Amino acid sequence: MTKTLILVGAGEGLGNAVVKEFSKHDFRIALISRNQMHLDKYEQEFQAQGIQTLTHTGDALHPETLKDAISDIVKEWGTPDALVYNIGITKLEGNQRIDSEFLMKHYQADAASAWDAANFVATDEFADKKGAIIFTGGGFAKTFEPIMSLKALCIDKAALNAMNIILHEELEPRGIFVGSVIVNGAIQKGDSKNDPSLIAKEYWKMYRDRNEYQLLY
C-alpha cells in the first residue's frame, strides 16, 4: 500500500534527494515550498520519473501557511505516514548586523515553524499510523562550534536539536517517532560523504528503524 511523505522545504539538493529515496520504498510525496515556480518544475521532473507528487505553497516565515498546506494535503491524500522538515536559511551573513529582528526572522523559519509543522501533523490519526517526523539538523548543534558566517543558523539548529529531544519524549508514548538527522559539514553533490543522495538514505533508515532519534551524520 502506498504511503505518503510530506516534505517541507522542497529544493535542489537534500530535499529532492529525500523525495527520490522515499519514492523507492513505495511513497508518494507531497512537496511544500514557498516558490510555486520551483514546485512546478520539481513536480514535472518527479512525475517524469514515475514519482507521484502533490505540491502546495507554504512559507516557513508564516507558519499559518504551512498549516493550510498540510491541511489541504490531508484533505486530498489523507493522513500522511511521515513528515520531513528540511528548512534552514543558509545565506552567508557577511557584514549583516545581527540584531533581535534578524535573529527572530531566521528562528521562525529554521526552528519555530518546525515545531509548528510537527504539531500540525501529530494528530490522533497520524499516531494510529505510527507516523514519523524527521528534522534536518546541523552538526554545530551537537559540537557547539558555531560557523561565524552563519550565526543565526547555528543558534537555530541548536534550538531545533532541543526541540527534537522534547518532541521525541512527548510524542513517543503516542506511537509517533520524532528524530533528527544532524548533518555535519556542507552538503555537496559528488562529495564522498555529504552527497545529498547518501544523506537521504539516513532519513529512510531513521524512518524504517525508529531506534535512533539523534543521528550525527
Short mmCIF file of N, CA and C in Angstrom, two decimals, residues 26-210:
data_model
loop_
_atom_site.label_atom_id
_atom_site.label_comp_id
_atom_site.label_asym_id
_atom_site.label_seq_id
_atom_site.Cartn_x
_atom_site.Cartn_y
_atom_site.Cartn_z
N ASP A 26 7.99 2.91 -2.07
CA ASP A 26 6.54 2.97 -2.27
C ASP A 26 5.89 4.13 -1.52
N PHE A 27 6.55 5.30 -1.57
CA PHE A 27 5.98 6.52 -1.02
C PHE A 27 5.59 7.47 -2.14
N ARG A 28 4.47 8.12 -1.99
CA ARG A 28 4.15 9.28 -2.80
C ARG A 28 4.52 10.50 -1.98
N ILE A 29 4.80 11.61 -2.65
CA ILE A 29 5.41 12.74 -1.95
C ILE A 29 4.59 14.02 -2.14
N ALA A 30 4.27 14.67 -1.03
CA ALA A 30 3.65 15.99 -1.06
C ALA A 30 4.73 17.02 -0.75
N LEU A 31 4.95 17.91 -1.69
CA LEU A 31 6.02 18.90 -1.57
C LEU A 31 5.46 20.25 -1.13
N ILE A 32 6.13 20.85 -0.16
CA ILE A 32 5.76 22.20 0.28
C ILE A 32 6.98 23.11 0.14
N SER A 33 6.78 24.23 -0.54
CA SER A 33 7.82 25.23 -0.71
C SER A 33 7.13 26.57 -0.91
N ARG A 34 7.85 27.65 -0.71
CA ARG A 34 7.23 28.96 -0.88
C ARG A 34 7.20 29.41 -2.34
N ASN A 35 7.92 28.71 -3.22
CA ASN A 35 8.07 29.13 -4.61
C ASN A 35 7.30 28.18 -5.53
N GLN A 36 6.16 28.63 -6.04
CA GLN A 36 5.33 27.77 -6.88
C GLN A 36 6.03 27.42 -8.20
N MET A 37 6.82 28.33 -8.73
CA MET A 37 7.53 28.05 -9.97
C MET A 37 8.49 26.87 -9.79
N HIS A 38 9.20 26.85 -8.67
CA HIS A 38 10.10 25.74 -8.38
C HIS A 38 9.32 24.46 -8.16
N LEU A 39 8.19 24.56 -7.46
CA LEU A 39 7.37 23.38 -7.22
C LEU A 39 6.89 22.76 -8.54
N ASP A 40 6.47 23.61 -9.46
CA ASP A 40 6.01 23.11 -10.76
C ASP A 40 7.13 22.36 -11.48
N LYS A 41 8.33 22.90 -11.38
CA LYS A 41 9.49 22.28 -12.03
C LYS A 41 9.78 20.92 -11.41
N TYR A 42 9.80 20.86 -10.06
CA TYR A 42 10.08 19.59 -9.38
C TYR A 42 9.00 18.56 -9.68
N GLU A 43 7.75 19.01 -9.68
CA GLU A 43 6.64 18.09 -9.93
C GLU A 43 6.77 17.47 -11.32
N GLN A 44 7.12 18.29 -12.29
CA GLN A 44 7.29 17.78 -13.65
C GLN A 44 8.43 16.77 -13.71
N GLU A 45 9.55 17.08 -13.06
CA GLU A 45 10.70 16.19 -13.07
C GLU A 45 10.38 14.87 -12.38
N PHE A 46 9.72 14.93 -11.23
CA PHE A 46 9.44 13.72 -10.47
C PHE A 46 8.40 12.84 -11.17
N GLN A 47 7.38 13.47 -11.71
CA GLN A 47 6.37 12.68 -12.39
C GLN A 47 6.94 12.00 -13.64
N ALA A 48 7.91 12.64 -14.27
CA ALA A 48 8.59 12.02 -15.42
C ALA A 48 9.37 10.79 -14.99
N GLN A 49 9.74 10.75 -13.70
CA GLN A 49 10.46 9.61 -13.15
C GLN A 49 9.51 8.58 -12.51
N GLY A 50 8.22 8.82 -12.65
CA GLY A 50 7.24 7.90 -12.10
C GLY A 50 6.95 8.10 -10.63
N ILE A 51 7.33 9.26 -10.08
CA ILE A 51 7.11 9.56 -8.67
C ILE A 51 5.82 10.37 -8.53
N GLN A 52 4.85 9.83 -7.80
CA GLN A 52 3.59 10.52 -7.61
C GLN A 52 3.79 11.69 -6.66
N THR A 53 3.43 12.87 -7.11
CA THR A 53 3.68 14.07 -6.31
C THR A 53 2.45 14.96 -6.24
N LEU A 54 2.44 15.75 -5.20
CA LEU A 54 1.41 16.76 -4.97
C LEU A 54 2.14 17.97 -4.42
N THR A 55 1.79 19.17 -4.86
CA THR A 55 2.50 20.36 -4.41
C THR A 55 1.56 21.38 -3.79
N HIS A 56 2.09 22.07 -2.78
CA HIS A 56 1.38 23.18 -2.14
C HIS A 56 2.40 24.21 -1.70
N THR A 57 2.05 25.48 -1.88
CA THR A 57 2.94 26.53 -1.40
C THR A 57 2.74 26.72 0.11
N GLY A 58 3.84 27.04 0.77
CA GLY A 58 3.83 27.33 2.19
C GLY A 58 5.16 27.98 2.54
N ASP A 59 5.10 29.00 3.36
CA ASP A 59 6.29 29.78 3.71
C ASP A 59 6.59 29.60 5.20
N ALA A 60 7.77 29.08 5.51
CA ALA A 60 8.13 28.83 6.91
C ALA A 60 8.19 30.11 7.74
N LEU A 61 8.28 31.26 7.10
CA LEU A 61 8.23 32.52 7.85
C LEU A 61 6.81 32.81 8.33
N HIS A 62 5.85 32.10 7.77
CA HIS A 62 4.44 32.30 8.13
C HIS A 62 3.83 30.93 8.40
N PRO A 63 3.91 30.45 9.64
CA PRO A 63 3.50 29.07 9.94
C PRO A 63 2.05 28.76 9.61
N GLU A 64 1.21 29.78 9.58
CA GLU A 64 -0.19 29.52 9.23
C GLU A 64 -0.30 29.00 7.79
N THR A 65 0.64 29.39 6.93
CA THR A 65 0.61 28.90 5.54
C THR A 65 1.03 27.42 5.49
N LEU A 66 1.89 27.00 6.40
CA LEU A 66 2.25 25.58 6.48
C LEU A 66 1.06 24.77 6.97
N LYS A 67 0.35 25.31 7.95
CA LYS A 67 -0.84 24.63 8.46
C LYS A 67 -1.87 24.45 7.35
N ASP A 68 -2.06 25.50 6.56
CA ASP A 68 -3.02 25.43 5.46
C ASP A 68 -2.58 24.40 4.42
N ALA A 69 -1.29 24.38 4.11
CA ALA A 69 -0.77 23.43 3.12
C ALA A 69 -0.94 22.00 3.60
N ILE A 70 -0.57 21.74 4.86
CA ILE A 70 -0.72 20.39 5.41
C ILE A 70 -2.18 19.98 5.44
N SER A 71 -3.06 20.90 5.81
CA SER A 71 -4.49 20.62 5.85
C SER A 71 -5.01 20.25 4.46
N ASP A 72 -4.58 20.98 3.45
CA ASP A 72 -5.01 20.70 2.07
C ASP A 72 -4.50 19.35 1.59
N ILE A 73 -3.27 19.02 1.96
CA ILE A 73 -2.70 17.72 1.58
C ILE A 73 -3.49 16.59 2.22
N VAL A 74 -3.82 16.76 3.50
CA VAL A 74 -4.58 15.73 4.21
C VAL A 74 -5.97 15.56 3.58
N LYS A 75 -6.58 16.65 3.18
CA LYS A 75 -7.89 16.57 2.54
C LYS A 75 -7.82 15.79 1.23
N GLU A 76 -6.72 15.95 0.50
CA GLU A 76 -6.60 15.30 -0.80
C GLU A 76 -6.05 13.89 -0.72
N TRP A 77 -5.09 13.67 0.14
CA TRP A 77 -4.41 12.37 0.19
C TRP A 77 -4.61 11.62 1.50
N GLY A 78 -5.24 12.23 2.47
CA GLY A 78 -5.43 11.58 3.76
C GLY A 78 -4.24 11.81 4.68
N THR A 79 -4.30 11.23 5.86
CA THR A 79 -3.26 11.41 6.87
C THR A 79 -1.93 10.85 6.36
N PRO A 80 -0.86 11.62 6.47
CA PRO A 80 0.44 11.13 5.97
C PRO A 80 1.05 10.09 6.92
N ASP A 81 2.10 9.46 6.44
CA ASP A 81 2.85 8.50 7.24
C ASP A 81 4.13 9.13 7.79
N ALA A 82 4.59 10.19 7.17
CA ALA A 82 5.84 10.82 7.61
C ALA A 82 5.86 12.28 7.20
N LEU A 83 6.58 13.07 7.99
CA LEU A 83 6.85 14.48 7.70
C LEU A 83 8.34 14.70 7.82
N VAL A 84 8.94 15.31 6.81
CA VAL A 84 10.34 15.73 6.90
C VAL A 84 10.37 17.25 6.82
N TYR A 85 10.99 17.88 7.84
CA TYR A 85 11.14 19.34 7.85
C TYR A 85 12.59 19.65 7.49
N ASN A 86 12.78 20.19 6.29
CA ASN A 86 14.11 20.37 5.73
C ASN A 86 14.33 21.83 5.33
N ILE A 87 14.32 22.70 6.33
CA ILE A 87 14.48 24.13 6.06
C ILE A 87 15.61 24.69 6.92
N GLY A 88 16.43 25.52 6.29
CA GLY A 88 17.48 26.23 7.01
C GLY A 88 17.95 27.37 6.13
N ILE A 89 17.98 28.58 6.66
CA ILE A 89 18.45 29.74 5.89
C ILE A 89 19.97 29.72 5.88
N THR A 90 20.54 29.43 4.71
CA THR A 90 21.99 29.21 4.61
C THR A 90 22.72 30.36 3.91
N LYS A 91 22.03 31.48 3.69
CA LYS A 91 22.70 32.62 3.07
C LYS A 91 23.74 33.19 4.03
N LEU A 92 24.98 33.32 3.57
CA LEU A 92 26.06 33.83 4.42
C LEU A 92 25.73 35.25 4.86
N GLU A 93 26.02 35.55 6.11
CA GLU A 93 25.60 36.82 6.69
C GLU A 93 26.53 37.98 6.36
N GLY A 94 27.78 37.69 6.07
CA GLY A 94 28.70 38.76 5.72
C GLY A 94 28.77 39.83 6.78
N ASN A 95 28.54 41.07 6.36
CA ASN A 95 28.59 42.20 7.30
C ASN A 95 27.21 42.54 7.87
N GLN A 96 26.26 41.64 7.65
CA GLN A 96 24.90 41.86 8.17
C GLN A 96 24.92 42.11 9.68
N ARG A 97 24.23 43.15 10.10
CA ARG A 97 24.11 43.42 11.53
C ARG A 97 23.17 42.40 12.13
N ILE A 98 23.63 41.70 13.15
CA ILE A 98 22.83 40.66 13.79
C ILE A 98 22.10 41.27 14.98
N ASP A 99 20.82 41.57 14.79
CA ASP A 99 20.02 42.11 15.88
C ASP A 99 18.86 41.16 16.16
N SER A 100 18.03 41.52 17.12
CA SER A 100 16.96 40.61 17.53
C SER A 100 15.96 40.38 16.39
N GLU A 101 15.69 41.40 15.61
CA GLU A 101 14.75 41.26 14.49
C GLU A 101 15.28 40.24 13.48
N PHE A 102 16.55 40.34 13.16
CA PHE A 102 17.19 39.40 12.23
C PHE A 102 17.15 37.98 12.79
N LEU A 103 17.50 37.85 14.08
CA LEU A 103 17.51 36.53 14.70
C LEU A 103 16.11 35.92 14.75
N MET A 104 15.11 36.70 15.09
CA MET A 104 13.76 36.17 15.22
C MET A 104 13.19 35.73 13.87
N LYS A 105 13.51 36.46 12.82
CA LYS A 105 13.05 36.09 11.48
C LYS A 105 13.65 34.74 11.09
N HIS A 106 14.94 34.58 11.31
CA HIS A 106 15.59 33.31 10.98
C HIS A 106 15.09 32.19 11.86
N TYR A 107 14.90 32.49 13.14
CA TYR A 107 14.44 31.46 14.09
C TYR A 107 13.07 30.91 13.69
N GLN A 108 12.22 31.78 13.19
CA GLN A 108 10.89 31.33 12.78
C GLN A 108 10.99 30.26 11.69
N ALA A 109 11.81 30.54 10.68
CA ALA A 109 11.92 29.60 9.56
C ALA A 109 12.71 28.36 9.93
N ASP A 110 13.82 28.54 10.62
CA ASP A 110 14.74 27.44 10.90
C ASP A 110 14.25 26.50 12.00
N ALA A 111 13.51 27.04 12.96
CA ALA A 111 13.18 26.24 14.14
C ALA A 111 11.71 26.32 14.56
N ALA A 112 11.21 27.51 14.80
CA ALA A 112 9.85 27.62 15.35
C ALA A 112 8.81 26.98 14.44
N SER A 113 8.94 27.16 13.14
CA SER A 113 7.97 26.57 12.22
C SER A 113 8.13 25.05 12.13
N ALA A 114 9.29 24.54 12.49
CA ALA A 114 9.46 23.08 12.58
C ALA A 114 8.61 22.54 13.71
N TRP A 115 8.60 23.26 14.82
CA TRP A 115 7.76 22.89 15.97
C TRP A 115 6.28 22.91 15.56
N ASP A 116 5.90 23.98 14.87
CA ASP A 116 4.51 24.12 14.44
C ASP A 116 4.12 23.00 13.48
N ALA A 117 4.95 22.75 12.48
CA ALA A 117 4.64 21.72 11.48
C ALA A 117 4.49 20.36 12.14
N ALA A 118 5.37 20.06 13.08
CA ALA A 118 5.29 18.78 13.79
C ALA A 118 3.97 18.65 14.53
N ASN A 119 3.56 19.71 15.19
CA ASN A 119 2.31 19.66 15.94
C ASN A 119 1.08 19.68 15.04
N PHE A 120 1.19 20.33 13.87
CA PHE A 120 0.08 20.30 12.92
C PHE A 120 -0.21 18.87 12.48
N VAL A 121 0.88 18.11 12.25
CA VAL A 121 0.73 16.77 11.66
C VAL A 121 0.47 15.69 12.71
N ALA A 122 0.79 15.97 13.97
CA ALA A 122 0.74 14.94 15.02
C ALA A 122 -0.67 14.73 15.56
N THR A 123 -1.57 14.36 14.69
CA THR A 123 -2.96 14.11 15.06
C THR A 123 -3.12 12.68 15.59
N ASP A 124 -4.29 12.39 16.10
CA ASP A 124 -4.56 11.02 16.55
C ASP A 124 -4.49 10.04 15.38
N GLU A 125 -4.93 10.49 14.21
CA GLU A 125 -4.86 9.62 13.03
C GLU A 125 -3.41 9.33 12.65
N PHE A 126 -2.54 10.34 12.77
CA PHE A 126 -1.11 10.17 12.50
C PHE A 126 -0.51 9.19 13.50
N ALA A 127 -0.93 9.30 14.76
CA ALA A 127 -0.46 8.39 15.80
C ALA A 127 -0.91 6.96 15.51
N ASP A 128 -2.15 6.81 15.04
CA ASP A 128 -2.66 5.48 14.72
C ASP A 128 -1.83 4.82 13.62
N LYS A 129 -1.27 5.64 12.73
CA LYS A 129 -0.45 5.12 11.64
C LYS A 129 1.02 4.97 12.03
N LYS A 130 1.32 5.22 13.33
CA LYS A 130 2.72 5.18 13.80
C LYS A 130 3.59 6.11 12.95
N GLY A 131 3.10 7.32 12.77
CA GLY A 131 3.79 8.28 11.93
C GLY A 131 5.15 8.69 12.45
N ALA A 132 5.96 9.26 11.56
CA ALA A 132 7.31 9.69 11.91
C ALA A 132 7.54 11.13 11.44
N ILE A 133 8.25 11.89 12.27
CA ILE A 133 8.62 13.27 11.97
C ILE A 133 10.14 13.35 12.03
N ILE A 134 10.76 13.82 10.96
CA ILE A 134 12.23 13.89 10.92
C ILE A 134 12.65 15.30 10.55
N PHE A 135 13.56 15.86 11.35
CA PHE A 135 14.11 17.19 11.11
C PHE A 135 15.50 17.08 10.47
N THR A 136 15.85 18.12 9.71
CA THR A 136 17.23 18.26 9.24
C THR A 136 17.97 19.14 10.23
N GLY A 137 18.88 18.53 10.99
CA GLY A 137 19.67 19.27 11.95
C GLY A 137 21.00 19.71 11.36
N GLY A 138 21.81 20.36 12.18
CA GLY A 138 23.15 20.78 11.75
C GLY A 138 24.18 20.31 12.75
N GLY A 139 25.35 19.91 12.25
CA GLY A 139 26.38 19.35 13.11
C GLY A 139 26.79 20.26 14.25
N PHE A 140 26.79 21.56 14.01
CA PHE A 140 27.18 22.50 15.06
C PHE A 140 26.19 22.50 16.21
N ALA A 141 25.00 21.92 16.01
CA ALA A 141 24.04 21.81 17.10
C ALA A 141 24.53 20.83 18.16
N LYS A 142 25.40 19.91 17.76
CA LYS A 142 25.93 18.93 18.69
C LYS A 142 27.32 19.32 19.19
N THR A 143 28.12 19.95 18.32
CA THR A 143 29.50 20.26 18.69
C THR A 143 29.62 21.61 19.40
N PHE A 144 28.60 22.47 19.22
CA PHE A 144 28.62 23.82 19.78
C PHE A 144 29.84 24.61 19.31
N GLU A 145 30.21 24.40 18.06
CA GLU A 145 31.26 25.18 17.43
C GLU A 145 30.62 25.96 16.28
N PRO A 146 30.11 27.15 16.54
CA PRO A 146 29.36 27.90 15.53
C PRO A 146 30.20 28.24 14.31
N ILE A 147 29.53 28.30 13.16
CA ILE A 147 30.12 28.82 11.94
C ILE A 147 29.88 30.32 11.96
N MET A 148 30.93 31.10 11.99
CA MET A 148 30.78 32.53 12.24
C MET A 148 30.07 33.28 11.11
N SER A 149 30.03 32.70 9.93
CA SER A 149 29.33 33.35 8.82
C SER A 149 27.86 32.94 8.76
N LEU A 150 27.45 32.04 9.68
CA LEU A 150 26.05 31.58 9.75
C LEU A 150 25.61 31.55 11.21
N LYS A 151 25.76 32.67 11.88
CA LYS A 151 25.47 32.72 13.32
C LYS A 151 24.02 32.35 13.63
N ALA A 152 23.10 32.95 12.89
CA ALA A 152 21.68 32.71 13.17
C ALA A 152 21.32 31.24 12.96
N LEU A 153 21.82 30.65 11.87
CA LEU A 153 21.52 29.25 11.59
C LEU A 153 22.07 28.34 12.68
N CYS A 154 23.25 28.64 13.17
CA CYS A 154 23.84 27.83 14.24
C CYS A 154 23.00 27.90 15.52
N ILE A 155 22.56 29.10 15.86
CA ILE A 155 21.70 29.28 17.03
C ILE A 155 20.41 28.48 16.85
N ASP A 156 19.84 28.58 15.65
CA ASP A 156 18.56 27.94 15.38
C ASP A 156 18.66 26.41 15.38
N LYS A 157 19.73 25.88 14.81
CA LYS A 157 19.87 24.42 14.77
C LYS A 157 20.11 23.86 16.17
N ALA A 158 20.76 24.63 17.02
CA ALA A 158 20.91 24.19 18.41
C ALA A 158 19.54 24.13 19.08
N ALA A 159 18.70 25.13 18.80
CA ALA A 159 17.34 25.13 19.34
C ALA A 159 16.54 23.96 18.76
N LEU A 160 16.71 23.69 17.47
CA LEU A 160 15.99 22.60 16.83
C LEU A 160 16.39 21.26 17.43
N ASN A 161 17.64 21.13 17.81
CA ASN A 161 18.08 19.89 18.45
C ASN A 161 17.35 19.69 19.78
N ALA A 162 17.18 20.77 20.54
CA ALA A 162 16.44 20.68 21.80
C ALA A 162 14.97 20.35 21.53
N MET A 163 14.40 20.97 20.51
CA MET A 163 13.01 20.68 20.15
C MET A 163 12.84 19.21 19.78
N ASN A 164 13.79 18.67 19.05
CA ASN A 164 13.75 17.27 18.64
C ASN A 164 13.67 16.36 19.86
N ILE A 165 14.51 16.63 20.85
CA ILE A 165 14.52 15.81 22.07
C ILE A 165 13.19 15.93 22.81
N ILE A 166 12.70 17.17 22.93
CA ILE A 166 11.44 17.40 23.65
C ILE A 166 10.28 16.70 22.95
N LEU A 167 10.17 16.88 21.63
CA LEU A 167 9.07 16.28 20.89
C LEU A 167 9.17 14.76 20.87
N HIS A 168 10.40 14.25 20.81
CA HIS A 168 10.57 12.80 20.85
C HIS A 168 10.00 12.24 22.16
N GLU A 169 10.34 12.88 23.26
CA GLU A 169 9.87 12.42 24.56
C GLU A 169 8.36 12.57 24.70
N GLU A 170 7.82 13.65 24.17
CA GLU A 170 6.39 13.92 24.31
C GLU A 170 5.53 13.03 23.42
N LEU A 171 5.99 12.76 22.20
CA LEU A 171 5.15 12.06 21.24
C LEU A 171 5.39 10.56 21.17
N GLU A 172 6.52 10.11 21.67
CA GLU A 172 6.80 8.67 21.63
C GLU A 172 5.72 7.84 22.33
N PRO A 173 5.19 8.26 23.49
CA PRO A 173 4.14 7.46 24.13
C PRO A 173 2.89 7.29 23.28
N ARG A 174 2.69 8.18 22.33
CA ARG A 174 1.53 8.07 21.44
C ARG A 174 1.83 7.21 20.21
N GLY A 175 3.06 6.75 20.09
CA GLY A 175 3.45 5.94 18.94
C GLY A 175 4.01 6.73 17.79
N ILE A 176 4.23 8.03 18.00
CA ILE A 176 4.80 8.89 16.96
C ILE A 176 6.31 8.99 17.18
N PHE A 177 7.07 8.72 16.13
CA PHE A 177 8.53 8.82 16.22
C PHE A 177 8.97 10.21 15.77
N VAL A 178 9.86 10.82 16.53
CA VAL A 178 10.46 12.10 16.16
C VAL A 178 11.97 11.95 16.21
N GLY A 179 12.65 12.36 15.16
CA GLY A 179 14.10 12.25 15.12
C GLY A 179 14.73 13.34 14.27
N SER A 180 16.04 13.43 14.33
CA SER A 180 16.76 14.45 13.57
C SER A 180 18.02 13.85 12.97
N VAL A 181 18.20 14.07 11.67
CA VAL A 181 19.46 13.74 11.01
C VAL A 181 20.32 14.99 11.07
N ILE A 182 21.36 14.94 11.88
CA ILE A 182 22.19 16.12 12.15
C ILE A 182 23.38 16.08 11.21
N VAL A 183 23.31 16.89 10.17
CA VAL A 183 24.31 16.86 9.10
C VAL A 183 25.52 17.69 9.51
N ASN A 184 26.67 17.06 9.50
CA ASN A 184 27.91 17.72 9.91
C ASN A 184 28.71 18.09 8.65
N GLY A 185 28.77 19.36 8.34
CA GLY A 185 29.50 19.81 7.16
C GLY A 185 28.57 20.23 6.04
N ALA A 186 29.14 20.82 5.01
CA ALA A 186 28.37 21.33 3.89
C ALA A 186 27.87 20.19 3.02
N ILE A 187 26.61 20.27 2.62
CA ILE A 187 26.03 19.28 1.71
C ILE A 187 26.47 19.63 0.30
N GLN A 188 27.07 18.68 -0.37
CA GLN A 188 27.63 18.96 -1.70
C GLN A 188 27.52 17.74 -2.60
N LYS A 189 26.92 17.93 -3.75
CA LYS A 189 26.77 16.84 -4.70
C LYS A 189 28.13 16.33 -5.14
N GLY A 190 28.29 15.02 -5.14
CA GLY A 190 29.55 14.41 -5.55
C GLY A 190 30.52 14.18 -4.41
N ASP A 191 30.21 14.73 -3.22
CA ASP A 191 31.08 14.55 -2.07
C ASP A 191 31.00 13.09 -1.60
N SER A 192 32.12 12.54 -1.19
CA SER A 192 32.16 11.13 -0.81
C SER A 192 31.34 10.84 0.45
N LYS A 193 31.07 11.85 1.25
CA LYS A 193 30.28 11.67 2.46
C LYS A 193 28.99 12.47 2.43
N ASN A 194 29.07 13.73 2.06
CA ASN A 194 27.92 14.63 2.18
C ASN A 194 27.17 14.86 0.88
N ASP A 195 27.23 13.90 -0.03
CA ASP A 195 26.38 13.96 -1.21
C ASP A 195 24.91 13.81 -0.76
N PRO A 196 23.99 14.60 -1.31
CA PRO A 196 22.60 14.53 -0.86
C PRO A 196 21.99 13.13 -0.92
N SER A 197 22.31 12.38 -1.95
CA SER A 197 21.72 11.05 -2.08
C SER A 197 22.18 10.12 -0.97
N LEU A 198 23.40 10.31 -0.47
CA LEU A 198 23.90 9.49 0.64
C LEU A 198 23.22 9.87 1.95
N ILE A 199 23.08 11.17 2.18
CA ILE A 199 22.42 11.63 3.40
C ILE A 199 20.96 11.21 3.42
N ALA A 200 20.30 11.27 2.25
CA ALA A 200 18.89 10.91 2.16
C ALA A 200 18.63 9.48 2.63
N LYS A 201 19.59 8.61 2.41
CA LYS A 201 19.44 7.21 2.86
C LYS A 201 19.30 7.13 4.37
N GLU A 202 19.92 8.08 5.09
CA GLU A 202 19.84 8.08 6.55
C GLU A 202 18.44 8.46 7.02
N TYR A 203 17.76 9.29 6.25
CA TYR A 203 16.37 9.64 6.59
C TYR A 203 15.49 8.39 6.46
N TRP A 204 15.71 7.64 5.39
CA TRP A 204 14.92 6.43 5.21
C TRP A 204 15.22 5.42 6.32
N LYS A 205 16.49 5.25 6.67
CA LYS A 205 16.86 4.30 7.72
C LYS A 205 16.24 4.71 9.06
N MET A 206 16.24 6.02 9.33
CA MET A 206 15.65 6.51 10.57
C MET A 206 14.16 6.22 10.59
N TYR A 207 13.49 6.48 9.46
CA TYR A 207 12.06 6.19 9.38
C TYR A 207 11.80 4.70 9.56
N ARG A 208 12.60 3.88 8.90
CA ARG A 208 12.38 2.43 8.92
C ARG A 208 12.70 1.81 10.27
N ASP A 209 13.82 2.21 10.86
CA ASP A 209 14.30 1.53 12.07
C ASP A 209 13.74 2.12 13.35
N ARG A 210 13.59 3.45 13.40
CA ARG A 210 13.00 4.15 14.55
C ARG A 210 13.72 3.84 15.87
#
